[in-house]
Tab-separated table of C-alpha atoms and ligand atoms in Angstrom:
chain	number	residue	atom	x	y	z
A	1169	MET	CA	117.885	116.551	99.564
A	1170	THR	CA	114.568	115.196	100.852
A	1171	ASP	CA	112.724	118.060	102.539
A	1172	LEU	CA	110.435	116.969	105.376
A	1173	ASN	CA	109.887	120.384	106.952
A	1174	GLY	CA	106.337	120.627	108.308
A	1175	ARG	CA	105.952	116.823	108.483
A	1176	HIS	CA	105.188	114.986	111.723
A	1177	ALA	CA	106.655	111.471	111.877
A	1178	VAL	CA	105.982	108.828	114.511
A	1179	VAL	CA	108.631	106.120	114.792
A	1180	THR	CA	107.821	103.244	117.154
A	1181	GLY	CA	110.836	101.718	118.839
A	1182	GLY	CA	112.569	105.003	118.031
A	1183	GLY	CA	114.737	105.016	121.132
A	1184	SER	CA	117.295	102.513	119.862
A	1185	GLY	CA	118.777	100.653	116.898
A	1186	ILE	CA	117.059	100.851	113.521
A	1187	GLY	CA	114.200	103.040	114.807
A	1188	LEU	CA	116.584	105.628	116.210
A	1189	ALA	CA	118.623	105.699	112.979
A	1190	ILE	CA	115.405	106.256	110.983
A	1191	ALA	CA	114.180	108.927	113.426
A	1192	ARG	CA	117.479	110.815	113.144
A	1193	ALA	CA	117.417	110.685	109.340
A	1194	LEU	CA	113.846	112.040	109.246
A	1195	ALA	CA	114.670	114.773	111.776
A	1196	GLU	CA	117.780	115.788	109.814
A	1197	ALA	CA	115.482	116.198	106.776
A	1198	GLY	CA	113.340	118.621	108.806
A	1199	ALA	CA	110.521	116.479	110.244
A	1200	ALA	CA	109.305	116.716	113.832
A	1201	VAL	CA	109.716	113.125	114.996
A	1202	THR	CA	107.869	111.492	117.877
A	1203	ILE	CA	109.909	108.525	119.059
A	1204	THR	CA	108.114	105.890	121.105
A	1205	GLY	CA	109.005	102.903	123.249
A	1206	ARG	CA	108.610	101.549	126.771
A	1207	ARG	CA	111.930	102.789	128.207
A	1208	GLU	CA	111.433	106.438	129.092
A	1209	ALA	CA	115.106	107.075	129.895
A	1210	ALA	CA	116.289	105.718	126.513
A	1211	LEU	CA	113.768	107.921	124.701
A	1212	ARG	CA	114.727	110.988	126.737
A	1213	ASP	CA	118.459	110.430	126.088
A	1214	ALA	CA	117.877	109.956	122.357
A	1215	ALA	CA	115.750	113.110	122.153
A	1216	ALA	CA	118.309	115.127	124.104
A	1217	ALA	CA	121.049	114.099	121.656
A	1218	THR	CA	119.215	115.006	118.427
A	1219	PRO	CA	117.166	118.154	117.753
A	1220	GLY	CA	113.726	117.371	116.330
A	1221	LEU	CA	113.161	114.137	118.300
A	1222	HIS	CA	110.345	114.096	120.896
A	1223	PRO	CA	109.939	111.219	123.386
A	1224	GLN	CA	106.591	109.540	123.996
A	1225	VAL	CA	106.269	106.462	126.197
A	1226	MET	CA	104.056	103.913	124.422
A	1227	ASP	CA	103.762	100.134	124.691
A	1228	VAL	CA	102.612	98.707	121.353
A	1229	THR	CA	101.126	95.624	123.046
A	1230	ASP	CA	98.747	97.832	125.061
A	1231	GLU	CA	95.846	99.295	123.047
A	1232	ALA	CA	95.145	102.140	125.489
A	1233	SER	CA	98.822	103.079	125.552
A	1234	VAL	CA	98.928	103.305	121.732
A	1235	VAL	CA	95.677	105.305	121.553
A	1236	ASP	CA	96.868	107.709	124.269
A	1237	GLY	CA	100.398	107.934	122.847
A	1238	PHE	CA	99.163	108.944	119.385
A	1239	ALA	CA	96.642	111.388	120.869
A	1240	ALA	CA	99.413	113.090	122.864
A	1241	ALA	CA	101.747	113.218	119.859
A	1242	VAL	CA	99.049	114.684	117.591
A	1243	ALA	CA	98.066	117.253	120.237
A	1244	ALA	CA	101.695	118.341	120.552
A	1245	ARG	CA	102.869	118.253	116.921
A	1246	GLY	CA	99.801	118.031	114.682
A	1247	PRO	CA	98.521	115.283	112.385
A	1248	VAL	CA	100.865	112.400	111.662
A	1249	THR	CA	102.035	112.349	108.039
A	1250	ILE	CA	104.787	109.716	108.333
A	1251	CYS	CA	104.446	106.559	110.421
A	1252	VAL	CA	107.213	104.012	110.863
A	1253	ALA	CA	106.003	100.832	112.597
A	1254	ASN	CA	109.363	99.541	113.714
A	1255	ALA	CA	108.967	98.293	117.309
A	1256	GLY	CA	109.632	94.592	117.575
A	1257	ILE	CA	111.216	91.743	119.455
A	1258	ALA	CA	113.171	88.830	118.015
A	1259	GLU	CA	113.388	85.589	119.933
A	1260	GLY	CA	113.733	82.087	118.564
A	1261	ARG	CA	112.124	78.899	119.869
A	1262	ASN	CA	111.349	75.618	118.100
A	1263	LEU	CA	107.714	74.598	117.741
A	1264	ALA	CA	108.013	71.647	120.116
A	1265	LYS	CA	109.302	73.900	122.883
A	1266	MET	CA	106.916	76.768	122.188
A	1267	ASP	CA	104.042	77.411	124.562
A	1268	LEU	CA	101.105	79.673	123.718
A	1269	ALA	CA	102.437	82.464	125.948
A	1270	PHE	CA	105.671	82.670	123.918
A	1271	TRP	CA	103.774	82.637	120.597
A	1272	ARG	CA	101.453	85.390	121.829
A	1273	LYS	CA	104.324	87.517	123.131
A	1274	ILE	CA	105.995	87.597	119.698
A	1275	LEU	CA	102.768	88.073	117.722
A	1276	SER	CA	101.393	90.667	120.107
A	1277	THR	CA	104.486	92.871	119.861
A	1278	ASN	CA	105.370	92.438	116.200
A	1279	LEU	CA	101.990	92.045	114.506
A	1280	ASP	CA	99.289	93.336	116.883
A	1281	GLY	CA	101.677	96.210	117.663
A	1282	ALA	CA	101.979	97.108	113.971
A	1283	PHE	CA	98.187	96.889	113.574
A	1284	LEU	CA	97.490	99.198	116.549
A	1285	THR	CA	100.190	101.624	115.439
A	1286	LEU	CA	98.949	101.895	111.868
A	1287	ARG	CA	95.297	102.086	112.924
A	1288	GLU	CA	96.010	105.080	115.157
A	1289	ALA	CA	98.294	106.675	112.566
A	1290	MET	CA	95.646	106.394	109.852
A	1291	LYS	CA	93.127	108.253	112.015
A	1292	SER	CA	95.108	111.416	111.452
A	1293	MET	CA	96.643	110.501	108.070
A	1294	HIS	CA	93.628	109.404	106.044
A	1295	ASP	CA	92.471	112.921	105.123
A	1296	GLN	CA	95.947	114.392	104.562
A	1297	ASP	CA	97.115	115.194	101.040
A	1298	TRP	CA	100.386	113.290	101.495
A	1299	GLY	CA	101.519	110.432	103.700
A	1300	ARG	CA	104.067	107.683	104.123
A	1301	VAL	CA	103.604	104.438	106.062
A	1302	ILE	CA	106.636	102.226	106.496
A	1303	ALA	CA	106.803	98.973	108.463
A	1304	VAL	CA	110.079	97.390	109.466
A	1305	SER	CA	109.548	93.705	108.744
A	1306	SER	CA	112.542	91.410	108.198
A	1307	ILE	CA	113.967	88.943	105.721
A	1308	ALA	CA	111.975	86.599	107.998
A	1309	GLY	CA	108.947	88.267	106.388
A	1310	VAL	CA	109.829	86.843	102.969
A	1311	ARG	CA	111.482	83.515	103.856
A	1312	GLY	CA	111.644	81.104	106.772
A	1313	LEU	CA	114.129	81.826	109.552
A	1314	LYS	CA	115.453	78.627	111.122
A	1315	GLY	CA	114.544	78.186	114.782
A	1316	ALA	CA	112.148	81.142	114.798
A	1317	PRO	CA	108.721	80.151	113.411
A	1318	ALA	CA	106.798	82.639	115.582
A	1319	TYR	CA	109.052	85.552	114.566
A	1320	THR	CA	108.808	84.413	110.916
A	1321	ALA	CA	104.998	84.285	111.107
A	1322	SER	CA	104.822	87.724	112.734
A	1323	LYS	CA	107.046	89.350	110.117
A	1324	HIS	CA	105.151	87.689	107.211
A	1325	GLY	CA	102.020	89.127	108.852
A	1326	VAL	CA	103.475	92.639	108.874
A	1327	ILE	CA	104.016	92.441	105.105
A	1328	GLY	CA	100.458	91.162	104.657
A	1329	LEU	CA	99.162	94.120	106.648
A	1330	ILE	CA	101.118	96.580	104.492
A	1331	ARG	CA	99.980	94.962	101.235
A	1332	GLY	CA	96.363	94.931	102.396
A	1333	LEU	CA	96.468	98.602	103.378
A	1334	SER	CA	98.116	99.586	100.090
A	1335	GLU	CA	95.054	98.080	98.341
A	1336	ASP	CA	92.512	99.648	100.710
A	1337	TYR	CA	94.054	103.119	100.321
A	1338	MET	CA	95.093	102.738	96.683
A	1339	ARG	CA	93.394	105.978	95.618
A	1340	SER	CA	94.854	108.005	98.470
A	1341	PRO	CA	98.147	109.924	98.302
A	1342	ILE	CA	99.544	107.720	101.088
A	1343	THR	CA	102.013	104.945	100.289
A	1344	PHE	CA	102.520	101.750	102.315
A	1345	ASN	CA	105.782	99.845	102.141
A	1346	ALA	CA	107.812	97.383	104.186
A	1347	ILE	CA	111.551	97.305	104.690
A	1348	CYS	CA	112.987	93.831	105.200
A	1349	PRO	CA	116.452	93.945	106.747
A	1350	GLY	CA	118.929	91.106	107.105
A	1351	TYR	CA	121.161	91.091	110.190
A	1352	VAL	CA	121.654	94.683	111.362
A	1353	ASP	CA	124.193	95.600	114.022
A	1354	THR	CA	121.804	96.476	116.897
A	1355	ASP	CA	120.915	95.250	120.391
A	1356	ILE	CA	118.632	92.566	118.903
A	1357	VAL	CA	121.586	90.933	117.171
A	1358	THR	CA	123.654	91.142	120.355
A	1359	ARG	CA	120.845	89.424	122.294
A	1360	ASN	CA	120.327	86.843	119.505
A	1361	THR	CA	124.022	86.039	119.487
A	1362	ALA	CA	123.770	84.946	123.111
A	1363	GLU	CA	120.551	83.024	122.456
A	1364	ILE	CA	121.836	81.205	119.335
A	1365	SER	CA	125.074	80.381	121.077
A	1366	ALA	CA	123.178	78.780	123.997
A	1367	ARG	CA	120.688	76.979	121.721
A	1368	ALA	CA	123.164	75.691	119.132
A	1369	GLY	CA	126.065	74.985	121.503
A	1370	LEU	CA	128.317	77.517	119.724
A	1371	SER	CA	130.574	80.154	121.232
A	1372	GLU	CA	129.170	83.691	121.005
A	1373	GLU	CA	131.805	84.533	118.382
A	1374	GLU	CA	130.787	81.485	116.285
A	1375	ALA	CA	127.128	82.512	116.586
A	1376	ARG	CA	127.983	86.073	115.476
A	1377	GLN	CA	129.995	84.711	112.533
A	1378	THR	CA	126.932	82.668	111.450
A	1379	MET	CA	124.997	85.931	111.079
A	1380	ILE	CA	127.880	87.688	109.351
A	1381	ARG	CA	128.272	84.810	106.860
A	1382	ALA	CA	124.546	84.978	105.982
A	1383	ASN	CA	125.292	88.303	104.276
A	1384	ARG	CA	127.119	87.860	100.945
A	1385	HIS	CA	129.251	90.870	101.837
A	1386	LYS	CA	130.299	89.084	105.057
A	1387	ARG	CA	129.313	91.832	107.447
A	1388	LEU	CA	126.465	93.028	109.616
A	1389	ILE	CA	124.390	95.830	108.113
A	1390	ASP	CA	124.593	99.328	109.601
A	1391	ALA	CA	121.306	100.784	110.913
A	1392	ASP	CA	121.996	103.918	108.837
A	1393	GLU	CA	121.654	101.795	105.669
A	1394	ILE	CA	118.077	100.959	106.705
A	1395	ALA	CA	117.446	104.612	107.602
A	1396	ALA	CA	118.588	105.697	104.118
A	1397	ALA	CA	115.919	103.470	102.562
A	1398	ALA	CA	113.244	104.849	104.898
A	1399	LEU	CA	114.258	108.410	104.032
A	1400	TRP	CA	114.125	107.582	100.331
A	1401	LEU	CA	110.590	106.201	100.775
A	1402	CYS	CA	109.641	109.600	102.270
A	1403	ASP	CA	110.932	111.490	99.243
A	1404	PRO	CA	108.310	112.790	96.782
A	1405	ARG	CA	110.169	110.970	94.006
A	1406	SER	CA	109.353	107.577	95.540
A	1407	GLY	CA	105.616	108.309	95.490
A	1408	SER	CA	104.960	105.514	92.977
A	1409	VAL	CA	106.540	102.866	95.216
A	1410	ASN	CA	103.562	101.301	96.987
A	1411	GLY	CA	102.814	97.924	98.561
A	1412	GLN	CA	106.431	96.784	98.244
A	1413	CYS	CA	108.929	94.941	100.465
A	1414	ILE	CA	112.406	96.361	100.127
A	1415	GLU	CA	115.001	93.793	101.138
A	1416	ILE	CA	118.245	95.120	102.580
A	1417	SER	CA	120.120	91.984	103.446
A	1418	GLY	CA	123.370	91.842	101.525
A	1419	GLY	CA	121.758	89.327	99.184
A	1420	GLN	CA	120.703	86.933	101.951
A	1421	THR	CA	117.463	86.092	100.167
B	714	NDP	P1	116.254	97.139	119.135
B	714	NDP	O1	116.078	96.125	120.220
B	714	NDP	O2	117.287	98.172	119.293
B	714	NDP	O3	114.868	97.858	118.849
B	714	NDP	C1	113.629	97.347	119.165
B	714	NDP	C2	112.763	98.539	119.581
B	714	NDP	O4	111.416	98.093	119.746
B	714	NDP	C3	113.242	99.116	120.900
B	714	NDP	O5	113.435	100.513	120.755
B	714	NDP	C4	112.117	98.806	121.860
B	714	NDP	O6	111.924	99.884	122.769
B	714	NDP	C5	110.918	98.669	120.933
B	714	NDP	N1	109.915	97.774	121.506
B	714	NDP	C6	110.010	96.454	121.749
B	714	NDP	N2	108.891	96.001	122.339
B	714	NDP	C7	108.066	97.092	122.452
B	714	NDP	C8	106.768	97.286	122.972
B	714	NDP	N3	106.058	96.285	123.521
B	714	NDP	N4	106.228	98.522	122.919
B	714	NDP	C9	106.924	99.549	122.391
B	714	NDP	N5	108.150	99.431	121.881
B	714	NDP	C10	108.718	98.201	121.915
B	714	NDP	O7	116.484	96.291	117.802
B	714	NDP	P2	116.390	96.701	116.253
B	714	NDP	O8	116.565	98.148	116.096
B	714	NDP	O9	117.271	95.781	115.531
B	714	NDP	O10	114.883	96.283	115.882
B	714	NDP	C11	113.973	97.165	115.257
B	714	NDP	C12	113.076	96.372	114.321
B	714	NDP	O11	113.869	95.832	113.274
B	714	NDP	C13	112.349	95.198	114.962
B	714	NDP	O12	111.010	95.147	114.492
B	714	NDP	C14	113.120	93.990	114.436
B	714	NDP	O13	112.319	92.828	114.369
B	714	NDP	C15	113.511	94.490	113.065
B	714	NDP	N6	114.621	93.784	112.464
B	714	NDP	C16	115.863	93.808	113.044
B	714	NDP	C17	116.918	93.132	112.468
B	714	NDP	C18	118.298	93.126	113.045
B	714	NDP	O14	119.118	92.308	112.604
B	714	NDP	N7	118.634	94.004	113.991
B	714	NDP	C19	116.711	92.350	111.240
B	714	NDP	C20	115.381	92.417	110.717
B	714	NDP	C21	114.382	93.102	111.312
B	714	NDP	P3	111.629	99.638	124.340
B	714	NDP	O15	112.485	98.495	124.772
B	714	NDP	O16	111.958	100.949	124.980
B	714	NDP	O17	110.164	99.333	124.411
C-alpha cells in the first residue's frame, strides 16, 4: 500500500472526473488533498463526500487566483509535496473556423494553467526532500487529434513543460511525469459527444461509438484507472520514473 500520510497534495480540477478520482485515491492513501476548481459547490460536495479532501476555489487562467489559492492551501495544510495539474477544457474547432479568442481560451486553460499551477507548487516543493509533480495531458499530447489542433497543441505543450522541468530539477528528489489518457468516461466526453455529433452530422450515439471504437478494448476508460497510475507515480518505488508520458488509452496510440 502506498502511504501518503503527512503529504499535502494539490489537485487542480479536483472537483470532478479524473481530478476527483485522483484526489480520492491520494486521500485514501493518507494525503491531505486540496482540490481546486471554479465551481465552489462542486468542490464543497466532493469534499463533503470524502474525508481528506479540502476545497479551494481557484481559476487556473487567473494568475492572482492561482497565487492566492496556493498561498491559502499552504497556510492551511503546509508545503505542497504532490501537485497534479489536471484542470483542462477540451473543445474542437478546425483551423479555418478558429479565431484567436478560441485559441487563447484553450491554451490559457490547458497550458498557461499548468504553468501557473506548477510554478506556484514549486515555490513550496523545491526545498522539500521528496515531491511528485504529475500533469494530466492526453493522447492528444503525443499524436494529432482530428478536428482539435488547439487542444492538441496545448496538450503537447504540457508534456514539453514536464520534460523541461524534469531536466531543470534533475538533481532534486522531485519527479515530473505526464499521464496521457485516451477517452475517459467523464463530463468532457459527454460534452464532446454532443459537439462531435453536431460537427460531423452524426447522432450522439454514433459519436460516442466513435470514441469507444478508438480504444482497442472497445470501451471508455474509467477515471479510477487514471487515478491508479497517479497513485503509483506517488509511490516511493516509482521514484526513478521521471520525465515520462504514461499513455493510458487502450492502445489508441
Ligand atoms: P472534467 O470536465 O470533469 O474536468 C475538468 C476539470 O477542470 C473540472 O473539474 C473543472 O473545474 C476544471 N477546470 C476547467 N477549467 C478551469 C479553470 N479555468 N480553472 C480551474 N479549473 C478549471 O473532465 P475530465 O476529468 O475528463 O478532464 C480532466 C483532464 O483530463 C483535462 O485536462 C482533460 O483535458 C484531460 N483529459 C481528459 C480525457 C477524457 O477523455 N475525459 C482524455 C484525455 C485528457 P471547474 O469547472 O469547477 O473549474
